[in-house]
Coordinates of C-alpha atoms in Angstrom, one line a residue:
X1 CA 0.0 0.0 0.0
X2 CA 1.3 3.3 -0.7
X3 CA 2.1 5.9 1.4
X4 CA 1.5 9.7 1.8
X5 CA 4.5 12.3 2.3
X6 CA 3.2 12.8 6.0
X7 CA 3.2 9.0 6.5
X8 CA 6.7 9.1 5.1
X9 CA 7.9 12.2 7.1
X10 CA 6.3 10.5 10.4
X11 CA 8.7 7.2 10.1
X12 CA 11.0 9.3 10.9
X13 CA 11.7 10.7 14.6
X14 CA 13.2 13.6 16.0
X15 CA 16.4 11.9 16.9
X16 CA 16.8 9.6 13.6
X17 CA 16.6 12.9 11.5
X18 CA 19.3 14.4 14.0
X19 CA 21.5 11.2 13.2
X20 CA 21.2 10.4 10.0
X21 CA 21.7 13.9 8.8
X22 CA 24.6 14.4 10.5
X23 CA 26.1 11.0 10.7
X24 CA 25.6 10.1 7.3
X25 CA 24.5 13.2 5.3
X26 CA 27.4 15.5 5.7
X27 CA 29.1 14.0 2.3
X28 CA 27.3 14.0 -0.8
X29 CA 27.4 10.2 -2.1
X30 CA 29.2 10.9 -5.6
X31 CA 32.3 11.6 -3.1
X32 CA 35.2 8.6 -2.8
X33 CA 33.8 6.1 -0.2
X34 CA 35.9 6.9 2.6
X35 CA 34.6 10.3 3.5
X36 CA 32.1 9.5 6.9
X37 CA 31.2 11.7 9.8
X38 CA 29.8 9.0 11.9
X39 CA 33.3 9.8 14.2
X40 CA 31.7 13.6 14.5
X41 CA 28.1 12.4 15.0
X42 CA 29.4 9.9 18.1
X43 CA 31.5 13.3 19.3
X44 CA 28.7 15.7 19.3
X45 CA 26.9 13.5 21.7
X46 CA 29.3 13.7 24.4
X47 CA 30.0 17.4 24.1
X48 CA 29.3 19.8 27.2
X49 CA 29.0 22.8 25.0
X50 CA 27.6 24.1 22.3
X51 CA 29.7 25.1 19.3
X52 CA 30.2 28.8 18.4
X53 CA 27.3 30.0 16.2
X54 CA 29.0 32.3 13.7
X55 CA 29.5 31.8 9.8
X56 CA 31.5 29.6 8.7
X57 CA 33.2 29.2 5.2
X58 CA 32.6 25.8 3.2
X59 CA 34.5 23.7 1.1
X60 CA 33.7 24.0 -2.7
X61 CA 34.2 20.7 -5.3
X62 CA 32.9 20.1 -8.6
X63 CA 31.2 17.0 -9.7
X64 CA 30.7 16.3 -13.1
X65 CA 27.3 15.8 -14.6
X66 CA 25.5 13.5 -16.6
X67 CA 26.0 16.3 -19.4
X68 CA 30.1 16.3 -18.9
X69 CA 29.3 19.9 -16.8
X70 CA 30.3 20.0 -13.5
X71 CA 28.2 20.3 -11.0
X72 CA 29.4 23.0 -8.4
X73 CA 28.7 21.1 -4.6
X74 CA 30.0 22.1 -1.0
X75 CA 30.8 20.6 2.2
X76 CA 29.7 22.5 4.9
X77 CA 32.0 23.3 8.1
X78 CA 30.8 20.1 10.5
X79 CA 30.1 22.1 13.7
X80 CA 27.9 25.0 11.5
X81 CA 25.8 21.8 9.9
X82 CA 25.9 20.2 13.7
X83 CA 23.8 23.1 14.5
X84 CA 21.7 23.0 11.5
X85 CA 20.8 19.1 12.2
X86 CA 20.1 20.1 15.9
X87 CA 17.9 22.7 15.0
X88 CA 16.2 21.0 12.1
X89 CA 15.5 17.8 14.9
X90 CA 14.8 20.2 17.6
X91 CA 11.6 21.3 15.3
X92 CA 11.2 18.1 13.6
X93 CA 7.3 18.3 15.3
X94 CA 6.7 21.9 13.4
X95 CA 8.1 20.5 10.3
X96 CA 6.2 17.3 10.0
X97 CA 3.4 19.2 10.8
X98 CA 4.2 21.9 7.9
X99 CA 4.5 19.2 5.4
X100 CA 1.1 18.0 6.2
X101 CA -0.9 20.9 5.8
X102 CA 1.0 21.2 2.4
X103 CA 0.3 18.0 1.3
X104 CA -2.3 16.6 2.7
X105 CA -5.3 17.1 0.5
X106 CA -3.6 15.6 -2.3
X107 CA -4.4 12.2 -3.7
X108 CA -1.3 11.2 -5.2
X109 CA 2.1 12.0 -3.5
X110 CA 4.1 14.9 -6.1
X111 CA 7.0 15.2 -4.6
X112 CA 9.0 12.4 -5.6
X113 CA 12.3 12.3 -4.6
X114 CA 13.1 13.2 -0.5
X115 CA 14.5 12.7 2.7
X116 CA 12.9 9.2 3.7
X117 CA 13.8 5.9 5.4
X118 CA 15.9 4.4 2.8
X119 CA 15.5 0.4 2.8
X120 CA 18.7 -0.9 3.9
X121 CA 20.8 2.4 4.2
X122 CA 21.3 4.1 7.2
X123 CA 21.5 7.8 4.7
X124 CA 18.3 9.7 5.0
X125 CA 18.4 11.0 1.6
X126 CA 19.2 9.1 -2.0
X127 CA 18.8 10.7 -5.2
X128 CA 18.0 6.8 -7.1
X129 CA 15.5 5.7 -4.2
X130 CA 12.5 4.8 -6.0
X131 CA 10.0 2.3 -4.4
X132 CA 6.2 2.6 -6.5
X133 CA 5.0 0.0 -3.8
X134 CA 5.5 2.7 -1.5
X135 CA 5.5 6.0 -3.6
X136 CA 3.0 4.6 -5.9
X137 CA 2.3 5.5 -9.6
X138 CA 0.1 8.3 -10.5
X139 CA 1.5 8.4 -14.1
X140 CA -1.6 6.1 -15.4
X141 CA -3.8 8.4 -13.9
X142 CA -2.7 11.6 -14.6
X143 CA -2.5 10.6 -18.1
X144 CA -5.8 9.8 -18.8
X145 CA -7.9 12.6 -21.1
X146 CA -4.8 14.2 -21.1
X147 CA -3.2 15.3 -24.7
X148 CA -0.3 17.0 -23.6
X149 CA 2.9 17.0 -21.7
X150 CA 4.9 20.1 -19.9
X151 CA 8.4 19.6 -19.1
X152 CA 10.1 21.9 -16.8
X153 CA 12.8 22.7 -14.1
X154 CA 13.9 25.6 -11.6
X155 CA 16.5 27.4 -12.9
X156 CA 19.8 26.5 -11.1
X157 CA 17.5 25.9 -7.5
X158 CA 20.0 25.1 -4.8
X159 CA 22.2 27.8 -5.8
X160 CA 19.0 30.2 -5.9
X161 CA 16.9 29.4 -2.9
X162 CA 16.9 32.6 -0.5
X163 CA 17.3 31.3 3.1
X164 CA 14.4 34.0 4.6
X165 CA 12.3 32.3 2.5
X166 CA 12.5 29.3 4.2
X167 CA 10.0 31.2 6.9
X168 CA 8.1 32.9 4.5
X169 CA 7.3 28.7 3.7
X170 CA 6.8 27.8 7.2
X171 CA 4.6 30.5 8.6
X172 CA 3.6 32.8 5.4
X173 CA 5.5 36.1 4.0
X174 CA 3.6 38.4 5.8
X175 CA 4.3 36.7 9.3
X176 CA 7.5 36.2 8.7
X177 CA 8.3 40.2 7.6
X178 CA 7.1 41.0 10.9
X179 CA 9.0 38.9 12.6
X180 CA 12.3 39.4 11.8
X181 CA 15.2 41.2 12.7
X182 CA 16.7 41.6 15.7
X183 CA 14.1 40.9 18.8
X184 CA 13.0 38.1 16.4
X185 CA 16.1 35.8 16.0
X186 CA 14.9 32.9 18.8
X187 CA 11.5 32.4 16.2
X188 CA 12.0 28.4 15.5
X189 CA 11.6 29.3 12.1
X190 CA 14.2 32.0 12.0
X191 CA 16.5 29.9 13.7
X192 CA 16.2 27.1 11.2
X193 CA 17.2 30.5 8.5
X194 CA 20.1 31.4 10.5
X195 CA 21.8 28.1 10.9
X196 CA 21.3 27.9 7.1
X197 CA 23.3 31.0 6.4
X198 CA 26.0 30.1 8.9
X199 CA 26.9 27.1 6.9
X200 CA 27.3 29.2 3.7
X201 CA 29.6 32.0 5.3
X202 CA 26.3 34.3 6.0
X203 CA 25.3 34.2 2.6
X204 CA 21.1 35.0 2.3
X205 CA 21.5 33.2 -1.5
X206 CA 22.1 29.9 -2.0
X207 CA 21.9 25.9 -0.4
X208 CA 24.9 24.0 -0.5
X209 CA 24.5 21.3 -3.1
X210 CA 25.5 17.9 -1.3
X211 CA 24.3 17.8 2.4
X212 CA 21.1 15.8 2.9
X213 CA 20.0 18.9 5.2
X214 CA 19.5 20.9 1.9
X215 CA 17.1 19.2 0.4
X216 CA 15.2 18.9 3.4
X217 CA 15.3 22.9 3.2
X218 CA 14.4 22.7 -0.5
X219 CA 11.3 20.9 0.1
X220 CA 10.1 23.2 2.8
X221 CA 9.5 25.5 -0.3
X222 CA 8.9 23.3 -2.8
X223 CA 5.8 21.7 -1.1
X224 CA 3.9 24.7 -0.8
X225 CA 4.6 25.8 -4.4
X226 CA 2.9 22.0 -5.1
X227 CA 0.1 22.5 -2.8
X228 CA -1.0 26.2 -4.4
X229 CA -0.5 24.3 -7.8
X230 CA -2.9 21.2 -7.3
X231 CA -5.3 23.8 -5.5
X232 CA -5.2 25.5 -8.9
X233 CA -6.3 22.2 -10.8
X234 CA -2.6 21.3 -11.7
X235 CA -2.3 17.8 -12.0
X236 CA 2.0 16.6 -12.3
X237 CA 5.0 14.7 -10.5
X238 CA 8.0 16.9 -9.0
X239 CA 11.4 15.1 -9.1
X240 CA 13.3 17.7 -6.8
X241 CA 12.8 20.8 -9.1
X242 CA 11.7 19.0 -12.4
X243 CA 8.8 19.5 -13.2
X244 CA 6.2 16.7 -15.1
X245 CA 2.4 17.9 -15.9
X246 CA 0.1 16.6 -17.6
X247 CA -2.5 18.9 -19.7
X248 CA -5.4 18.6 -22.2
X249 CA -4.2 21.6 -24.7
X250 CA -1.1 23.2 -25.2
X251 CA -2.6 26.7 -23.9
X252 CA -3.1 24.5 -21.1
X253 CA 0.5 23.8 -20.9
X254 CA 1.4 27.6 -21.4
X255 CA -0.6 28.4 -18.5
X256 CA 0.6 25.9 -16.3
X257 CA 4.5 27.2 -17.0
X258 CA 3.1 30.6 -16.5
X259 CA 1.2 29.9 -13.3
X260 CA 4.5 27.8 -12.1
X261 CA 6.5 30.7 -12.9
X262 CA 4.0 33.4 -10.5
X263 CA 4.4 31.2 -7.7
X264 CA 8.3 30.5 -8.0
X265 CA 8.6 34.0 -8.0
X266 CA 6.8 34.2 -4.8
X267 CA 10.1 32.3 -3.2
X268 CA 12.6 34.6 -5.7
X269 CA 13.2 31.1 -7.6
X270 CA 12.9 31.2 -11.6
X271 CA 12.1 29.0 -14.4
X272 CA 14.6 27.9 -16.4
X273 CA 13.3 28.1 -19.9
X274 CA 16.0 26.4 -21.7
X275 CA 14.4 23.5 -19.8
X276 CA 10.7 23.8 -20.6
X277 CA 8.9 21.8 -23.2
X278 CA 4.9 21.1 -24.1
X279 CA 5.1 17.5 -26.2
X280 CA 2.2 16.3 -27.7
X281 CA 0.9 13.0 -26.2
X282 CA 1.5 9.8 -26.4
X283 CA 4.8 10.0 -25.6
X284 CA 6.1 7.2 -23.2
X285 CA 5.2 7.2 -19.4
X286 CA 9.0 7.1 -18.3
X287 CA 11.8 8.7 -20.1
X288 CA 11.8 7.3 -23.9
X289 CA 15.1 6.1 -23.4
X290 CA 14.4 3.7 -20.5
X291 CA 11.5 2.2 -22.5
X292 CA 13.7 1.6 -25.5
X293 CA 16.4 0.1 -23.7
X294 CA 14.4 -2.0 -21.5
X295 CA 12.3 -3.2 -24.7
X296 CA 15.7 -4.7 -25.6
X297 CA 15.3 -8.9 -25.1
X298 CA 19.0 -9.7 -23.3
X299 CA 19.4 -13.2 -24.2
X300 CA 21.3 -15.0 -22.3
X301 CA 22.6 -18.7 -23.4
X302 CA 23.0 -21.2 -20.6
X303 CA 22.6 -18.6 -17.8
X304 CA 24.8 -16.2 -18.8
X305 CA 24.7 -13.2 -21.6
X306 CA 27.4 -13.7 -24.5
X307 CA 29.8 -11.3 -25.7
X308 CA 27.8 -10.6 -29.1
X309 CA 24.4 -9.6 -26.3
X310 CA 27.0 -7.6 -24.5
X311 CA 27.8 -5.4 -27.4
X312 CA 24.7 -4.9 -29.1
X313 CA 23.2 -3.5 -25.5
X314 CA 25.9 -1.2 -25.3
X315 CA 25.8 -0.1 -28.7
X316 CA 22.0 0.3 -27.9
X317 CA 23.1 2.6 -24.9
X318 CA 25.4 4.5 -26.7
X319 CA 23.2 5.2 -29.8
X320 CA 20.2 6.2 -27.0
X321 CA 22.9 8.4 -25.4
X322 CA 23.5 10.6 -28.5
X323 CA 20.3 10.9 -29.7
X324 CA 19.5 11.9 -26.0
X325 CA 21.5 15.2 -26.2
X326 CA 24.6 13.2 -24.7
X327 CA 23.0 12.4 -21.8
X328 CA 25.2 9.9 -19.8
X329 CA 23.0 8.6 -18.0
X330 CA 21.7 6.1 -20.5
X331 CA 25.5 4.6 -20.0
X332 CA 24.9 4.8 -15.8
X333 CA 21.9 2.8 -16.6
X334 CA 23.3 0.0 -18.7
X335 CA 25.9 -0.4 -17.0
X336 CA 23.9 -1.1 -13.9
X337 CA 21.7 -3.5 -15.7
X338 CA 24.9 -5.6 -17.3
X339 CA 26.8 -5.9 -13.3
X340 CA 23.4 -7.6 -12.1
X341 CA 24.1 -10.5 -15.3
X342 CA 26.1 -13.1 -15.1
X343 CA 28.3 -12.9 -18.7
X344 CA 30.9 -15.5 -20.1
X345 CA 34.7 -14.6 -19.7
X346 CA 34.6 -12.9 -23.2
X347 CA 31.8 -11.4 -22.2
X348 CA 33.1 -10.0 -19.1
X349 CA 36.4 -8.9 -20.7
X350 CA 34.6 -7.2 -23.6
X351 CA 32.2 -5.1 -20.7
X352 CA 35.0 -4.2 -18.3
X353 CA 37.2 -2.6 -21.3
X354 CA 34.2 -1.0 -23.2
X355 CA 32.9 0.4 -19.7
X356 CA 36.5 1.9 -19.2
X357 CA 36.9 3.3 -22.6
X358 CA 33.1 5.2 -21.7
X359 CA 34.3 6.1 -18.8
X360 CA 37.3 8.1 -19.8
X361 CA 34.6 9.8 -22.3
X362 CA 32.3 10.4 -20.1
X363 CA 33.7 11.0 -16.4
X364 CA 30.3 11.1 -14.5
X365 CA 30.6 7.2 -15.0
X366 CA 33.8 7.1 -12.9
X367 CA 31.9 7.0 -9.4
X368 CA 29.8 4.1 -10.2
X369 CA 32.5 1.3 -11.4
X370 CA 33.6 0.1 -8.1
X371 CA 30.1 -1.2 -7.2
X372 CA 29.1 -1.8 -10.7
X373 CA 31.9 -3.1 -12.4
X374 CA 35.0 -3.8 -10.3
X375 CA 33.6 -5.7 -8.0
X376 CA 30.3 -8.2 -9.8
X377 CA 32.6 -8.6 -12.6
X378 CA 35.7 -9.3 -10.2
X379 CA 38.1 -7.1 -12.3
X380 CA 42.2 -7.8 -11.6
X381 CA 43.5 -5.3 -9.7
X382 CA 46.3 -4.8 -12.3
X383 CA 43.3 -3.7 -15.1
X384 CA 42.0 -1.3 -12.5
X385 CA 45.9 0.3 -11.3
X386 CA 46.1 0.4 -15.5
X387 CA 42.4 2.2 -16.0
X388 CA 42.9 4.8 -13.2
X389 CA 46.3 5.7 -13.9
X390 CA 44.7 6.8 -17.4
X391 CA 42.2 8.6 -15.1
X392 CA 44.4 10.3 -13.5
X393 CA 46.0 11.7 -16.8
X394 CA 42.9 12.6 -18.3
X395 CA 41.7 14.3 -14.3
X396 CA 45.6 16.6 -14.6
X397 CA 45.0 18.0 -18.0
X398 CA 41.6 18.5 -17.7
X399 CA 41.5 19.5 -14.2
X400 CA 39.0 17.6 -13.4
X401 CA 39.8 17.0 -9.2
X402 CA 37.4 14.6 -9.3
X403 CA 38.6 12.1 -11.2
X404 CA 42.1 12.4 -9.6
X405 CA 40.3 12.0 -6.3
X406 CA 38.7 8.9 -7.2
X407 CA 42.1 7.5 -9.0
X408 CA 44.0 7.8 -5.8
X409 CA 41.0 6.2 -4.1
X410 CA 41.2 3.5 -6.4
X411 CA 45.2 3.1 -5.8
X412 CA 44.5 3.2 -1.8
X413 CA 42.2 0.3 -2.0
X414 CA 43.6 -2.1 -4.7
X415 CA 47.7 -1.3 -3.6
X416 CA 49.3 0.1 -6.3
X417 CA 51.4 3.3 -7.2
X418 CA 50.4 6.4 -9.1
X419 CA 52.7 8.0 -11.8
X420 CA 53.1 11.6 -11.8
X421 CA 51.3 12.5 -8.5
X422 CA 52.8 15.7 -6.5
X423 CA 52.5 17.7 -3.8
X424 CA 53.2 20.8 -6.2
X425 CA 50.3 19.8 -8.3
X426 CA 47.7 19.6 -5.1
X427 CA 48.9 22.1 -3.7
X428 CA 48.6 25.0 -6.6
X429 CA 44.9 23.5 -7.3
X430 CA 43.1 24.5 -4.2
X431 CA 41.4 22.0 -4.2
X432 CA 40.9 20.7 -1.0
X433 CA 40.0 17.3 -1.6
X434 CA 42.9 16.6 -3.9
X435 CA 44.9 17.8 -1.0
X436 CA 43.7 15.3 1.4
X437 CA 43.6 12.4 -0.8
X438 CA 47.1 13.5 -2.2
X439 CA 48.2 14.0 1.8
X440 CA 46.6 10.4 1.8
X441 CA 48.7 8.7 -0.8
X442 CA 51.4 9.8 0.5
X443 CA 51.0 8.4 3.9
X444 CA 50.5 5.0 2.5
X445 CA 53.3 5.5 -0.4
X446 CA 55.7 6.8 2.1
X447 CA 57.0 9.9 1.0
X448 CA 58.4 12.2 3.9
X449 CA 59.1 15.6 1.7
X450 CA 55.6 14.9 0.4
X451 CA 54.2 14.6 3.5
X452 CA 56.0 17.8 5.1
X453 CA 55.4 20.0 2.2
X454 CA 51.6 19.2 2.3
X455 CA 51.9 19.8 6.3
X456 CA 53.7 23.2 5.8
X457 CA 51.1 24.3 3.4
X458 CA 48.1 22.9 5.9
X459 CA 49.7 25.2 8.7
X460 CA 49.2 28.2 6.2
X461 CA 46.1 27.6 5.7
X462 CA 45.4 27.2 9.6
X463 CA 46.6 30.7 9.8
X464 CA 43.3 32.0 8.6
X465 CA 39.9 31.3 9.7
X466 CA 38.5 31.7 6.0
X467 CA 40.9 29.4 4.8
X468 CA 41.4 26.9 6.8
X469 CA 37.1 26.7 6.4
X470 CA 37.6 26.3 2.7
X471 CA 40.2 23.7 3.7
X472 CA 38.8 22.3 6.9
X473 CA 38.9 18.7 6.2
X474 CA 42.3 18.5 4.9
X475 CA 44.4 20.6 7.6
X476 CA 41.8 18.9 10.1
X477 CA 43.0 15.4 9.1
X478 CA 46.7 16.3 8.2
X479 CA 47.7 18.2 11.2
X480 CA 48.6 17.3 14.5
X481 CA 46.3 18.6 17.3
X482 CA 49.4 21.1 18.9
X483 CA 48.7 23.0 15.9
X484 CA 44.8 23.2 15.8
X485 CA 42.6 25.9 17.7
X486 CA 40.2 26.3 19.4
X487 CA 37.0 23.7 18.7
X488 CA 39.0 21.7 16.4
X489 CA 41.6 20.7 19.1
X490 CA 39.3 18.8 21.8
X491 CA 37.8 17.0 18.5
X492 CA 41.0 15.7 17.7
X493 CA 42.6 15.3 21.1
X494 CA 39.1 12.8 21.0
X495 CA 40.8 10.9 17.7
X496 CA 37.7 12.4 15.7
X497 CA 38.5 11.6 11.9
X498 CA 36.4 12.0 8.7
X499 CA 38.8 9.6 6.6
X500 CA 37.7 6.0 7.3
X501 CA 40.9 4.4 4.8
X502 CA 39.5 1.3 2.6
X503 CA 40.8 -2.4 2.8
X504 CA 43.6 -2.7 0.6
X505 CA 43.5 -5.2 -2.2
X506 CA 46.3 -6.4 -2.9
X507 CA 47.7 -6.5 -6.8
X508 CA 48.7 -9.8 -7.1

């Protein structure tokens, strides 16, 4: 049976939002796996005091996109998104309680995709969660009589989402106006705006992309946006800011983008019109892509799918992929389809090298082929020390952190060297995480003038509050607790650590 929003929202408690926000949604998922703040979670429960409430600088990363664009992401300072966790748990009772007055006259559950229970992960948040048992499927429905389809998105919405209007959401402009300022700043609802601004330096403009919190904050909006929309007549599905109605004419569909657009506006959010579509119906009731691609009969001989199946559905992919603007995604999806088969060797060999190949192409892949391809199709170490040492290559002259990040990941889990690493190189990037996995390396690769020179240069950094915030979880984890201050010191002195190193696999 499916369940509402509410129902959703009320699984969760006060103190299981608190944990699994902080615990395990400081670090966006497309991040190495050895990132965790479970070691800060445990902390913060034993602490006497508070931490300071003042802004607090965050570190920025790009990530790339499905598109081959990076996506710009941040990683808030862990005591200013303590305080946002507490505060968001603290009013967990008003929040459930928002959410269903927002949602609760609708028949069919719009908002797709947020914070939730998630099966078997202890993360509170997963962008691929999909469950129609429990979400259900309005598509059939909404289709029905319906000769049109609108397609459209918020125009860059993290970035964009002004923090006061989280309590224009919550309690209504007009309240809110009246209740802010100084003599106003203990309002639950202004505190949950001021704890959002102190993990973006005090900015009034923008969510960090990455934290779970965020899209908990994003919703707050969202939902009421939804709920004056279905109040209007509009009948669609909201994946985080995509938009998905469906519409009798297309005047209907130019009306819908323009009422969407009025009560964006209300929030200071925008449409972003390179984005919006009307199609004519039928088109297919999931993305055409998936339906093509899933239409495909994988025949397998024996049990297992042959090396002539495995090319012609990765052909299939990469043909969908180009007539889908590029969209890498398609390849994401194969890919995860082909690790849950069993194939023959050739098979297997044919997969693993035409999946690395992609993936220097098309670098959003990189993140996935751990789970996806290293380990169901059991690749030798000595392919994947080969593969990311190419990665690496193509991360330094593309500058693409990312990729470097997850090469030297790769070398600290399956034991083997990386050519043309450096110091230098991390250093002049400023990039933090290239820092710390490079700082990393090096303490497994034993490199002493390595090591100092990244020490020296995490000591610089210490020597200024904004950057050592930009850098937090580098100098944090590089330097020795005689040379951290003030809340940072105890935390270590405690043997707090954010870097949880992998089991190494040998190359044999």
């Amino acid at each position: 049976m499916s369940k509402s929003y509410a129902d959703l929202m009320n699984d969760i408690s006060a103190d299981e939002l608190y944990e699994r926000l902080l615990a395990y949604g400081l670090f966006a998922d497309k991040l190495p796996p050895i990132l965790s703040s479970v070691d800060f979670y445990n902390y913060c429960k034993n602490i006497n005091a508070p931490f300071s409430d003042n802004w607090k600088q965050y570190i920025y990363y790009e990530s790339i996109r499905n598109i081959n664009v990076p996506r710009p992401l941040g990683i808030p300072n862990p005591m200013a998104y303590q305080k946002l966790c507490r505060c968001l748990s603290d009013n967990w009772d008003n929040l459930k309680q928002h959410f269903e007055q927002q949602t609760s006259n609708q028949d069919y559950k719009i908002s797709r995709i947020h914070i939730r229970k998630c099966g078997n992960s202890d993360a509170i948040f997963s962008m691929n969660y999909s469950n129609w048992k429990t979400d259900g499927t309005p598509e059939p429905d909404l289709l029905i009589g319906k000769r049109y389809l609108v397609k459209a998105d918020i125009s860059t919405c993290f970035p964009s989402i002004y923090t006061h209007s989280i309590p224009w959401a919550l309690v209504g402009k007009a309240v809110a106006k009246a209740h802010c300022g100084k003599g106003f700043g203990r309002e639950w609802y202004n505190q949950i705006d001021h704890y959002a601004q102190n993990c973006k330096n005090g900015e009034t403009h923008g969510l960090l992309i990455g934290p779970h919190a965020s899209n908990l904050l994003s919703e707050l909006i969202l939902t009421v946006v939804d709920k004056r929309l279905y109040d209007n007549g509009w009948r669609y599905i909201r994946n985080i800011d995509d938009y998905t109605c469906y519409v009798e004419s297309a005047e209907a569909g130019q009306k819908f983008l323009l009422e969407l657009g009025n009560e964006l506006r209300q929030f200071d959010l925008s449409l972003n019109f390179k984005k919006t579509e009307i199609q004519k119906l039928p088109v297919a009731s999931v993305e055409q892509w998936v339906r093509k691609i899933n239409s495909v009969s994988i025949i397998q001989r024996n049990g297992k799918l042959d090396f002539i199946g495995v090319r012609a559905y990765l052909d299939l992919a990469i043909e969908l992929m180009q007539q889908n603007k590029g969209n890498s995604a398609i390849l994401n999806y194969a890919i995860k389809v082909l690790s849950s088969k069993e194939l023959t060797p050739n098979a297997r060999d044919y997969c693993v090298k035409a999946i690395f190949h992609l993936s220097l192409l098309y670098p959003y892949l990189i993140p996935l082929l751990e789970r996806n391809v290293f380990d169901p199709f059991s690749v030798e170490p000595q392919q994947i020390a080969s593969f990311s040492q190419k990665v690496f290559q193509l991360g330094n002259d593309s500058h693409n952190y990312e990729a470097i990040c997850f090469s030297i990941y790769f070398s600290l889990k399956y034991d083997f060297e990386i050519s043309g690493i450096s110091a230098d190189t991390a250093i002049s990037s400023d990039s933090c995480l290239l820092k710390l996995f490079t700082f990393l390396y090096y303490t497994i690769h034993k490199s002493k003038d390595a090591e100092k020179k990244l020490k020296d240069h995490a000591r610089l950094l210490a020597s200024n509050e904004d950057d050592f915030n930009r850098n937090w979880l580098f100098v944090y984890e590089v330097l020795s607790q005689s040379d951290l201050k003030g809340e940072w010191k105890p935390m270590k002195k405690a043997g707090v650590s954010f870097v949880k190193m992998p089991a190494s696999k040998d190359v044999t």
